[in-house]
XYZ file of C-alpha atoms in Angstrom:
662
model
C -28.286 -47.401 -60.899
C -27.006 -47.526 -57.322
C -28.195 -50.610 -55.472
C -27.374 -52.619 -52.387
C -29.488 -55.569 -51.318
C -29.442 -57.928 -48.382
C -30.081 -60.890 -50.655
C -28.337 -61.365 -53.983
C -31.307 -63.056 -55.595
C -33.477 -60.106 -54.640
C -30.854 -57.718 -55.966
C -30.948 -59.547 -59.298
C -34.716 -59.139 -59.517
C -34.534 -55.470 -58.578
C -32.099 -54.773 -61.411
C -34.973 -55.249 -63.845
C -36.749 -52.136 -62.554
C -36.920 -49.230 -64.967
C -33.698 -47.205 -64.913
C -33.996 -44.072 -62.796
C -35.214 -45.626 -59.562
C -32.362 -45.946 -57.113
C -33.018 -48.909 -54.793
C -30.578 -48.749 -51.915
C -31.573 -51.643 -49.663
C -34.273 -54.173 -48.972
C -35.493 -55.844 -45.815
C -38.093 -58.569 -45.095
C -38.831 -61.599 -47.248
C -40.250 -61.431 -50.750
C -41.726 -64.916 -50.553
C -45.366 -65.173 -51.509
C -47.629 -64.388 -48.562
C -49.570 -67.360 -47.270
C -53.199 -67.222 -46.156
C -55.285 -64.249 -45.084
C -53.576 -61.126 -43.727
C -53.303 -60.802 -39.946
C -56.225 -59.122 -38.179
C -56.198 -55.395 -37.602
C -55.445 -55.977 -33.908
C -52.086 -57.548 -34.777
C -50.891 -54.092 -35.873
C -52.957 -51.798 -33.643
C -52.285 -53.567 -30.359
C -49.256 -52.363 -28.486
C -46.178 -54.585 -28.970
C -45.555 -57.269 -26.373
C -42.605 -55.281 -25.006
C -42.536 -51.555 -25.749
C -39.411 -50.937 -23.675
C -36.799 -53.079 -21.941
C -33.711 -52.478 -19.821
C -30.845 -54.433 -18.285
C -29.963 -54.095 -14.611
C -26.485 -52.705 -13.787
C -25.227 -56.191 -12.838
C -26.748 -57.756 -15.968
C -28.773 -60.377 -14.078
C -32.251 -58.912 -14.591
C -34.321 -57.530 -17.431
C -37.165 -55.110 -16.841
C -39.765 -54.607 -19.567
C -42.973 -52.695 -20.115
C -45.303 -55.457 -21.285
C -48.606 -54.750 -22.985
C -51.420 -57.256 -22.521
C -54.151 -58.177 -24.988
C -56.644 -56.211 -22.885
C -54.610 -53.029 -23.339
C -53.203 -52.957 -19.824
C -49.515 -52.195 -19.272
C -47.481 -54.243 -16.812
C -43.932 -53.725 -15.620
C -42.298 -57.143 -15.741
C -38.938 -57.966 -14.181
C -37.355 -61.305 -14.993
C -34.038 -63.022 -14.698
C -31.918 -63.817 -17.721
C -33.331 -67.342 -17.483
C -36.814 -65.947 -18.127
C -38.025 -66.596 -14.577
C -40.459 -63.915 -13.402
C -39.304 -61.852 -10.423
C -41.926 -59.118 -10.171
C -44.984 -57.767 -11.977
C -46.405 -54.322 -11.283
C -49.468 -52.826 -12.970
C -48.626 -49.656 -14.914
C -51.866 -48.829 -16.703
C -52.858 -45.875 -14.526
C -50.310 -43.769 -16.429
C -48.853 -43.778 -19.949
C -45.498 -45.599 -19.671
C -42.727 -43.887 -21.660
C -39.641 -45.847 -20.629
C -37.778 -47.650 -17.866
C -34.299 -47.720 -16.390
C -32.217 -49.196 -13.594
C -30.084 -46.957 -11.392
C -29.267 -49.726 -8.930
C -29.973 -53.455 -8.872
C -32.806 -53.222 -6.350
C -35.021 -50.608 -8.032
C -36.561 -50.133 -11.470
C -37.467 -46.580 -12.457
C -40.581 -46.220 -14.605
C -40.973 -43.015 -16.623
C -44.577 -42.143 -17.425
C -46.880 -39.253 -18.217
C -50.503 -38.204 -17.986
C -52.489 -35.310 -19.379
C -53.632 -33.122 -16.484
C -54.952 -29.698 -15.606
C -53.618 -27.810 -12.557
C -55.686 -25.272 -10.665
C -54.463 -21.763 -11.380
C -52.894 -22.657 -14.742
C -54.665 -22.362 -18.077
C -55.251 -25.428 -20.198
C -53.965 -28.990 -20.008
C -50.375 -30.110 -20.172
C -48.540 -33.418 -20.323
C -47.241 -34.089 -16.824
C -44.320 -36.493 -16.757
C -42.751 -38.145 -13.770
C -40.611 -41.033 -12.565
C -41.686 -43.883 -10.297
C -39.367 -46.208 -8.394
C -40.347 -49.861 -7.880
C -38.623 -51.981 -5.248
C -37.970 -55.390 -6.811
C -38.166 -57.254 -3.520
C -41.325 -55.752 -2.041
C -43.077 -54.381 -5.112
C -43.528 -51.036 -3.350
C -43.918 -48.128 -5.798
C -43.088 -44.541 -4.898
C -43.291 -41.336 -6.930
C -39.886 -39.690 -7.189
C -39.878 -36.098 -5.915
C -43.185 -36.752 -4.148
C -43.575 -34.987 -0.805
C -40.700 -32.674 -1.666
C -41.190 -29.214 -0.193
C -40.968 -26.043 -2.262
C -41.623 -27.474 -5.734
C -43.233 -25.331 -8.424
C -46.810 -26.626 -8.827
C -47.000 -27.082 -12.628
C -44.003 -28.259 -14.671
C -43.159 -30.582 -17.535
C -40.270 -33.022 -17.658
C -40.269 -33.842 -13.957
C -38.884 -37.341 -14.506
C -35.432 -36.254 -15.718
C -32.555 -38.111 -14.000
C -29.011 -36.860 -14.641
C -27.001 -39.418 -12.651
C -26.637 -41.527 -9.555
C -26.319 -39.850 -6.200
C -23.354 -40.090 -3.861
C -25.380 -42.132 -1.379
C -26.501 -45.635 -2.313
C -30.066 -45.779 -3.562
C -30.247 -42.110 -4.605
C -30.380 -40.301 -7.946
C -29.895 -36.702 -9.031
C -32.963 -35.007 -10.527
C -33.530 -31.378 -11.579
C -36.848 -29.674 -10.841
C -38.333 -26.191 -10.798
C -38.590 -24.834 -7.271
C -40.755 -21.925 -6.121
C -44.357 -20.876 -5.640
C -46.971 -20.360 -8.335
C -46.437 -16.600 -8.077
C -42.638 -16.626 -8.344
C -40.063 -17.010 -11.106
C -38.976 -20.590 -10.341
C -35.372 -21.753 -10.260
C -34.224 -25.011 -11.822
C -32.465 -26.733 -8.927
C -30.757 -30.105 -8.583
C -32.130 -32.490 -5.980
C -30.874 -35.700 -4.451
C -33.781 -38.153 -4.486
C -34.220 -41.418 -2.611
C -35.315 -44.398 -4.704
C -36.834 -45.924 -1.563
C -39.199 -43.156 -0.441
C -39.154 -40.716 -3.353
C -38.300 -37.674 -1.257
C -35.920 -35.095 -2.640
C -33.608 -32.718 -0.863
C -31.660 -29.881 -2.381
C -28.239 -30.804 -3.732
C -27.467 -27.508 -5.448
C -29.482 -24.405 -6.190
C -29.915 -23.295 -9.758
C -31.270 -20.182 -11.417
C -34.320 -19.302 -13.485
C -32.290 -19.709 -16.682
C -30.649 -23.063 -15.826
C -31.503 -25.566 -18.564
C -29.579 -28.760 -17.675
C -27.216 -30.311 -15.125
C -24.288 -32.716 -15.470
C -22.966 -34.967 -12.730
C -19.297 -35.630 -12.008
C -20.007 -39.370 -11.752
C -19.481 -39.370 -7.981
C -22.787 -37.863 -6.928
C -21.564 -34.287 -7.297
C -22.029 -31.621 -9.953
C -19.647 -31.009 -12.828
C -21.416 -28.517 -15.120
C -24.656 -26.830 -16.080
C -26.195 -25.207 -19.157
C -28.072 -21.900 -18.974
C -30.252 -20.087 -21.480
C -31.960 -16.756 -20.809
C -34.688 -16.489 -23.414
C -35.528 -12.845 -22.644
C -31.943 -11.669 -23.131
C -30.939 -14.353 -25.699
C -27.974 -15.365 -23.556
C -26.556 -18.894 -23.535
C -23.829 -20.050 -21.139
C -21.999 -23.181 -20.069
C -20.701 -23.146 -16.486
C -18.417 -25.620 -14.733
C -18.207 -26.118 -11.003
C -15.172 -24.450 -9.433
C -14.933 -24.928 -5.690
C -18.246 -23.686 -4.297
C -18.818 -21.371 -7.229
C -19.093 -21.426 -11.005
C -16.826 -20.574 -13.919
C -18.350 -19.677 -17.290
C -16.395 -21.415 -20.053
C -18.639 -20.548 -23.008
C -21.154 -17.802 -23.696
C -23.209 -16.425 -26.567
C -25.024 -13.194 -25.756
C -26.904 -12.978 -29.076
C -28.465 -16.423 -29.179
C -31.951 -16.359 -30.711
C -31.821 -20.135 -30.273
C -29.530 -22.143 -27.977
C -26.376 -22.535 -30.125
C -25.225 -25.774 -28.494
C -26.650 -28.687 -26.590
C -24.325 -30.656 -24.345
C -24.877 -34.351 -25.052
C -22.794 -35.820 -22.268
C -19.391 -36.120 -20.661
C -16.309 -37.806 -22.073
C -15.671 -41.303 -20.672
C -12.498 -40.154 -18.900
C -14.206 -37.001 -17.616
C -11.905 -34.757 -19.647
C -14.605 -32.550 -21.130
C -18.151 -31.975 -22.298
C -19.299 -33.546 -25.575
C -21.617 -31.857 -28.061
C -22.615 -32.326 -31.687
C -21.376 -29.768 -34.196
C -23.217 -29.446 -37.497
C -21.296 -28.008 -40.443
C -23.593 -25.744 -42.452
C -21.660 -26.304 -45.684
C -21.202 -30.072 -45.676
C -23.450 -33.018 -44.859
C -21.310 -33.650 -41.810
C -21.744 -33.886 -38.072
C -18.938 -34.196 -35.579
C -18.840 -35.014 -31.886
C -16.775 -32.227 -30.366
C -15.220 -31.897 -26.916
C -15.053 -28.727 -24.815
C -12.598 -28.872 -21.921
C -13.217 -27.073 -18.653
C -11.452 -23.951 -19.864
C -13.689 -23.647 -22.912
C -11.177 -24.999 -25.435
C -12.775 -27.085 -28.178
C -11.226 -30.016 -30.017
C -12.495 -32.544 -32.508
C -14.396 -33.940 -34.108
C -13.528 -37.099 -32.226
C -16.348 -38.959 -33.994
C -17.970 -38.065 -37.280
C -18.391 -39.139 -40.876
C -18.640 -37.038 -43.973
C -22.040 -37.601 -45.521
C -23.711 -38.489 -42.221
C -25.527 -36.737 -39.404
C -25.345 -37.897 -35.820
C -28.830 -39.077 -34.935
C -28.222 -39.866 -31.257
C -25.417 -39.709 -28.743
C -25.450 -42.787 -26.491
C -24.536 -42.306 -22.843
C -24.547 -44.420 -19.698
C -26.451 -43.663 -16.488
C -23.853 -41.037 -15.566
C -24.208 -39.431 -19.025
C -20.744 -40.630 -20.057
C -20.576 -40.941 -23.850
C -20.162 -44.488 -25.169
C -20.805 -43.842 -28.867
C -23.035 -42.328 -31.530
C -25.746 -43.522 -33.893
C -25.598 -41.971 -37.359
C -28.749 -41.041 -39.207
C -29.704 -42.996 -42.278
C -32.040 -45.630 -43.591
C -30.123 -48.313 -41.696
C -28.455 -47.853 -38.300
C -24.713 -47.252 -38.246
C -22.784 -46.868 -34.998
C -19.377 -45.639 -33.995
C -18.183 -46.340 -30.471
C -15.822 -44.863 -27.924
C -16.460 -47.925 -25.757
C -14.464 -50.878 -27.189
C -16.548 -53.530 -25.405
C -19.816 -52.240 -26.872
C -18.198 -51.973 -30.289
C -17.126 -55.624 -30.139
C -20.592 -56.686 -28.971
C -22.380 -54.838 -31.770
C -20.071 -56.311 -34.395
C -20.792 -59.801 -33.028
C -24.541 -59.289 -33.245
C -24.348 -57.901 -36.781
C -22.221 -60.874 -37.832
C -24.889 -63.204 -36.449
C -27.752 -61.224 -38.065
C -26.297 -59.429 -41.099
C -29.727 -58.681 -42.591
C -31.288 -57.215 -39.449
C -31.944 -53.639 -38.392
C -30.346 -53.592 -34.922
C -30.421 -50.865 -32.278
C -28.338 -50.800 -29.118
C -30.561 -50.579 -26.040
C -28.737 -51.085 -22.730
C -25.850 -52.896 -21.113
C -24.509 -54.059 -17.785
C -21.970 -51.862 -16.025
C -19.204 -54.365 -16.791
C -20.333 -54.638 -20.461
C -20.573 -58.427 -20.219
C -24.268 -58.461 -21.176
C -25.823 -56.231 -23.843
C -29.485 -55.835 -24.835
C -30.596 -54.957 -28.376
C -33.841 -54.208 -30.173
C -34.002 -55.613 -33.699
C -36.139 -56.049 -36.805
C -35.363 -59.001 -39.046
C -37.200 -60.900 -41.758
C -36.900 -64.167 -39.828
C -38.678 -63.023 -36.662
C -40.046 -59.512 -37.230
C -39.515 -57.235 -34.225
C -37.732 -58.625 -31.208
C -35.314 -58.194 -28.319
C -31.869 -59.790 -28.402
C -29.500 -60.531 -25.531
C -25.756 -60.891 -26.149
C -23.646 -62.655 -23.546
C -20.135 -61.472 -24.365
C -18.511 -64.210 -22.264
C -20.217 -67.114 -24.069
C -20.627 -65.250 -27.355
C -24.287 -66.304 -27.603
C -26.893 -63.993 -29.151
C -30.360 -65.080 -28.049
C -33.784 -63.876 -29.143
C -35.552 -63.341 -25.808
C -38.879 -62.088 -27.147
C -40.778 -61.491 -30.364
C -42.949 -58.458 -29.828
C -45.510 -59.189 -32.573
C -45.826 -62.955 -32.650
C -49.243 -62.722 -34.338
C -47.681 -61.355 -37.559
C -45.945 -64.240 -39.380
C -42.708 -63.479 -41.184
C -44.318 -64.048 -44.594
C -46.919 -61.390 -43.743
C -44.380 -58.605 -43.225
C -44.366 -56.266 -46.182
C -40.982 -55.914 -47.887
C -39.201 -52.608 -47.217
C -37.164 -50.848 -49.876
C -35.244 -47.622 -49.619
C -35.428 -45.638 -52.826
C -34.376 -42.266 -54.166
C -36.154 -40.099 -56.721
C -35.687 -36.635 -58.160
C -37.908 -33.724 -57.176
C -38.928 -31.340 -59.949
C -36.086 -28.947 -59.083
C -33.517 -31.761 -59.171
C -33.182 -32.373 -55.420
C -32.759 -36.046 -54.542
C -35.483 -37.276 -52.173
C -34.789 -40.450 -50.151
C -37.815 -42.529 -49.195
C -38.998 -45.818 -47.722
C -41.320 -47.990 -49.770
C -43.385 -50.771 -48.183
C -44.898 -53.393 -50.488
C -47.865 -55.612 -49.678
C -46.785 -59.015 -48.327
C -45.786 -61.272 -51.197
C -45.495 -58.422 -53.709
C -42.478 -57.861 -55.928
C -41.464 -54.444 -57.263
C -41.325 -55.877 -60.797
C -44.360 -58.163 -60.774
C -46.204 -55.920 -63.233
C -49.130 -55.161 -60.918
C -50.021 -51.485 -60.549
C -51.356 -51.232 -57.022
C -53.019 -48.321 -55.214
C -50.659 -46.062 -53.301
C -50.860 -44.477 -49.860
C -48.415 -41.613 -49.313
C -47.509 -41.378 -45.628
C -45.392 -38.280 -44.792
C -43.782 -38.250 -41.344
C -44.286 -35.735 -38.556
C -41.802 -33.193 -37.263
C -41.127 -32.049 -39.888
C -37.510 -32.322 -38.637
C -37.462 -36.119 -38.405
C -37.144 -38.942 -40.943
C -38.405 -42.409 -41.838
C -36.017 -45.343 -42.042
C -35.907 -49.131 -42.472
C -37.841 -50.325 -39.460
C -41.163 -51.860 -38.515
C -43.770 -49.094 -38.821
C -47.023 -50.493 -37.456
C -49.276 -48.142 -39.434
C -47.394 -48.517 -42.720
C -47.271 -52.302 -42.345
C -51.009 -52.425 -41.631
C -51.872 -50.376 -44.705
C -49.528 -52.504 -46.853
C -51.122 -55.703 -45.503
C -54.424 -54.530 -46.988
C -52.977 -54.418 -50.498
C -51.531 -50.910 -50.773
C -48.033 -49.737 -51.619
C -46.917 -47.246 -48.945
C -44.517 -44.404 -49.747
C -42.833 -42.611 -46.814
C -40.915 -39.721 -48.400
C -38.146 -37.916 -46.549
C -39.091 -34.591 -48.110
C -36.833 -31.520 -47.877
C -36.910 -30.179 -44.340
C -36.450 -33.692 -42.939
C -33.561 -34.225 -40.562
C -30.989 -36.945 -41.073
C -29.667 -35.947 -44.495
C -27.532 -32.926 -43.758
C -27.997 -29.292 -42.812
C -28.477 -28.168 -46.410
C -31.315 -30.669 -46.889
C -32.905 -29.564 -43.629
C -32.575 -25.878 -44.530
C -34.084 -26.523 -47.969
C -37.420 -26.892 -46.195
C -37.335 -23.457 -44.539
C -40.315 -21.447 -45.711
C -41.550 -24.318 -47.885
C -44.611 -25.431 -45.905
C -47.306 -25.707 -48.549
C -44.662 -25.239 -51.257
C -41.705 -27.395 -52.270
C -42.219 -29.722 -49.310
C -45.605 -30.578 -50.840
C -44.080 -30.869 -54.312
C -41.680 -33.500 -52.969
C -44.646 -35.713 -52.053
C -46.371 -35.295 -55.408
C -43.095 -35.893 -57.243
C -42.809 -39.205 -55.399
C -46.193 -40.236 -56.785
C -45.079 -39.275 -60.285
C -41.813 -41.205 -59.906
C -43.488 -44.422 -58.751
C -46.063 -44.158 -61.524
C -43.261 -43.681 -64.035
C -41.569 -46.823 -62.745
C -44.813 -48.767 -63.219
C -45.100 -49.608 -59.514
C -48.440 -47.934 -58.745
C -51.715 -46.872 -60.294
C -51.442 -43.086 -60.543
C -55.230 -42.740 -60.481
C -55.561 -44.488 -57.118
C -53.598 -42.512 -54.531
C -54.488 -41.422 -50.983
C -52.412 -39.507 -48.436
C -52.298 -40.261 -44.699
C -50.213 -38.332 -42.160
C -49.932 -37.451 -38.483
C -48.805 -34.191 -36.846
C -46.835 -32.322 -39.549
C -47.771 -35.257 -41.768
C -51.407 -34.396 -41.004
C -50.770 -30.851 -42.207
C -49.127 -32.271 -45.333
C -52.157 -34.523 -45.964
C -54.515 -31.531 -45.783
C -52.186 -29.269 -47.782
C -51.848 -31.950 -50.476
C -55.627 -32.139 -50.821
C -55.845 -28.336 -50.971
C -52.832 -27.416 -53.096
C -52.546 -30.568 -55.265
C -56.246 -31.433 -55.547
C -55.965 -33.578 -58.688
C -53.327 -36.003 -57.369
C -55.150 -37.687 -54.483
C -58.469 -39.503 -54.128
C -58.706 -39.035 -50.358
C -56.885 -37.449 -47.427
C -56.525 -38.533 -43.795
C -55.101 -36.107 -41.231
C -54.226 -37.368 -37.751
C -53.592 -34.557 -35.241
C -52.687 -32.263 -38.104
C -52.229 -28.488 -38.224
C -54.720 -26.658 -40.440
C -54.345 -22.973 -39.459
C -50.747 -21.770 -39.084
C -51.645 -18.347 -37.656
C -53.717 -20.055 -34.986
C -50.784 -22.372 -34.223
C -48.431 -19.406 -33.782
C -50.999 -17.722 -31.503
C -51.232 -20.913 -29.434
C -47.457 -21.010 -29.068
C -47.393 -17.353 -27.998
C -49.999 -18.089 -25.354
C -48.079 -21.109 -24.066
C -44.522 -19.736 -24.171
C -44.757 -15.946 -24.409
C -44.346 -13.601 -27.370
C -40.537 -13.528 -27.322
C -39.760 -17.196 -26.736
C -37.237 -18.956 -28.970
C -39.872 -21.587 -29.803
C -41.716 -18.929 -31.823
C -38.548 -18.046 -33.730
C -38.078 -21.707 -34.543
C -41.602 -22.276 -35.894
C -41.779 -19.002 -37.796
C -38.417 -19.838 -39.359
C -39.291 -23.305 -40.630
C -42.824 -22.359 -41.696
C -42.110 -19.117 -43.524
C -38.329 -18.560 -43.347
C -38.882 -15.659 -40.960
C -41.614 -14.041 -43.122
C -44.371 -15.031 -40.709
C -46.831 -12.309 -41.683
C -50.477 -13.183 -41.175
C -51.138 -13.053 -44.941
C -48.216 -15.389 -45.690
C -49.332 -17.989 -43.124
C -52.959 -17.706 -44.253
C -51.912 -18.554 -47.805
C -50.353 -21.873 -46.753
C -53.056 -22.860 -44.233
C -55.335 -25.658 -45.534
C -58.254 -24.318 -43.493
C -58.199 -21.224 -45.722
C -58.175 -23.308 -48.913
C -60.990 -25.722 -48.108
C -62.917 -24.624 -51.206
C -60.090 -26.024 -53.386
C -60.345 -29.533 -51.934
C -62.074 -32.082 -54.196
C -61.668 -35.309 -52.236
C -63.138 -36.807 -49.041
C -61.250 -35.855 -45.877
C -61.020 -37.798 -42.621
C -59.877 -35.908 -39.517
C -58.686 -37.865 -36.457
C -57.597 -36.054 -33.298
C -57.030 -36.822 -29.614
C -59.072 -34.831 -27.125
C -56.043 -34.559 -24.806
C -53.540 -33.432 -27.458
C -51.363 -30.694 -25.931
C -48.925 -30.502 -28.867
C -51.419 -29.759 -31.639
C -54.683 -28.860 -29.885
C -57.844 -30.436 -31.243
C -59.028 -26.955 -32.222
C -56.853 -27.293 -35.330
C -58.993 -30.159 -36.637
C -62.156 -28.400 -35.505
C -61.193 -25.391 -37.643
C -60.615 -27.644 -40.634
C -63.955 -29.388 -40.179
C -65.818 -26.066 -40.022
C -64.023 -24.792 -43.124
C -64.826 -27.932 -45.120
C -68.465 -27.922 -44.063
C -68.808 -24.254 -45.021
C -67.404 -25.151 -48.440
C -69.811 -28.140 -48.709
C -66.934 -30.607 -48.912
C -67.132 -34.215 -47.676
C -65.504 -34.499 -44.247
C -65.604 -36.901 -41.318
C -64.210 -36.119 -37.869
C -63.253 -38.780 -35.308
C -62.375 -37.586 -31.805
C -60.218 -39.921 -29.727
C -61.245 -39.867 -26.096
C -58.321 -39.718 -23.644
C -55.711 -39.675 -26.426
C -52.707 -37.348 -26.581
C -50.607 -36.418 -29.612
C -48.793 -39.734 -29.930
C -51.511 -42.388 -30.214
C -50.248 -43.709 -26.891
C -53.304 -45.755 -25.931
C -54.035 -49.213 -27.392
C -57.778 -48.568 -27.672
C -57.314 -45.363 -29.643
C -54.620 -46.920 -31.847
C -57.083 -49.650 -32.761
C -59.823 -47.091 -33.301
C -57.513 -45.118 -35.591
C -56.671 -48.175 -37.709
C -60.343 -49.141 -37.963
C -61.207 -45.676 -39.219
C -58.313 -45.668 -41.704
C -59.311 -49.139 -42.941
C -62.952 -48.157 -43.350
C -62.125 -44.866 -45.080
C -59.641 -46.414 -47.512
C -61.980 -49.299 -48.303
C -64.748 -46.808 -49.074
C -62.786 -44.262 -51.100
C -59.774 -46.207 -52.428
C -60.509 -49.948 -52.417
C -57.404 -52.045 -53.006
C -59.221 -54.821 -54.827
């Protein structure tokens, strides 16, 4: 039995588990929980800080703070904790923050809007600059002539401008009746106005700065002709250094620029091995590498600075593992991990001189928090706990486990125990299966507010990384192609069987709860495995795959690569109406035996609320028990504190009614 534990005494206890369960790691204390569990609001409220960022000189920290009333505030403080500026940010949905000079904080936010002349709603995103001295807030690219009236992703910043106090931002330019071009603009952080830096084309997809306020390269993808190109700037023109003229999907994605400017970095995935490598393409199109990469690992994220220079990579896996090109950041991370060997630690931001580094962490001793490392003094300080109302002994223990699917495939998963529970205490508790969204994503050892809430109410929570999940190699990802409603569902049920076989759960008391793709999986489990679960909760889930494909065609056009992607992962290219109907839960409502709860945001532009409406109608026609909760003002991501709380209340009520833990 393979096992690795953060605490030897815990490892000794885990060795008594029935042979066959592979426990890979454990986080959070297994001391007996004291007192009553924290209130629902402790989990549903937004964390104290949902995002934080260091200034370039390392003297200031900006953070999106969330108040008890649900309001969001941009806070800027010195490293001594002294407040410098507070700016209300509740009018929009804050998504992140950054510094591009020491005088301005840039807030990235979105809102769900409808534009005259364009069908339906869409998630408008933008960037807002706040002057730290005056508090003045301006919308970047506001009052810029010639901009296309309706576009997503307007807050993208690719680098600092040549002039002080400016940044480079791409945007679609043109009228509502034209084919817009994706141009690069130089934008003032003081007044928000943009002026053209370099014209693009209708197929330009991304821009890369030379680090001096100029342009180094661009990516292009023509969806109609399936043509992908990488161009580098040559004088006043362009030189194509890479092209693929038969690209159903973009074959590459440039992640950033090498620290010395010697080439463009991108991630290469080997189809035969579980291996990712960071490759380098020079400005003549020659490729070398991998310069970073580990057999048995995927690259989860490529970390870059404000000029998109690569500093390192984060590998996928249950626990974060980094590899750095930047020696100063490598030394800092090693120092922090030495100080907190049992913590889950993620690199966040750093000063330009690398003397101060900010981290986000999850540790049994303090829960979630933000850490500041001063490389000159060597001190690692906890600057904020983000959930101070959840005591350490009320955090459910996390285990990573592996089990075998019925066809022999190994399925990695995260298991969350109720606070104070041991995996070998002999108590068979009720289980909530919680599949992730995507489906090309994965669950790992971290604080999951919904899983922790459910565990705090006495349930074991299983988060399976079923086939089709990312993070475990191309072969594992490809194993999910065409398996919606098939082997991907079997992987969930096989997890229930495995835990029951290990004596960890009561097989007769199991519910499934999921969001997005996980919502589809919750409905499909109730429809296609009706004897396994006692209830099903779908949050923003897909119920009718043909309707989803039709919605994508309407949004993107019949020949867009997005359609090829979805048809491929749903049905492995066999996206006939009959095939998709067979794996759509809305068409199998008569097979469902258990109560179903549907939860959906009215402003969801990713999975429209019509998907849940179809499921409700189908269940009612079949005389099946169904409840439908509509979240006013909510998008796809449970972004609002009020609707997060409402969602937890409904989950708590539904589980208590149909699967009581007591």
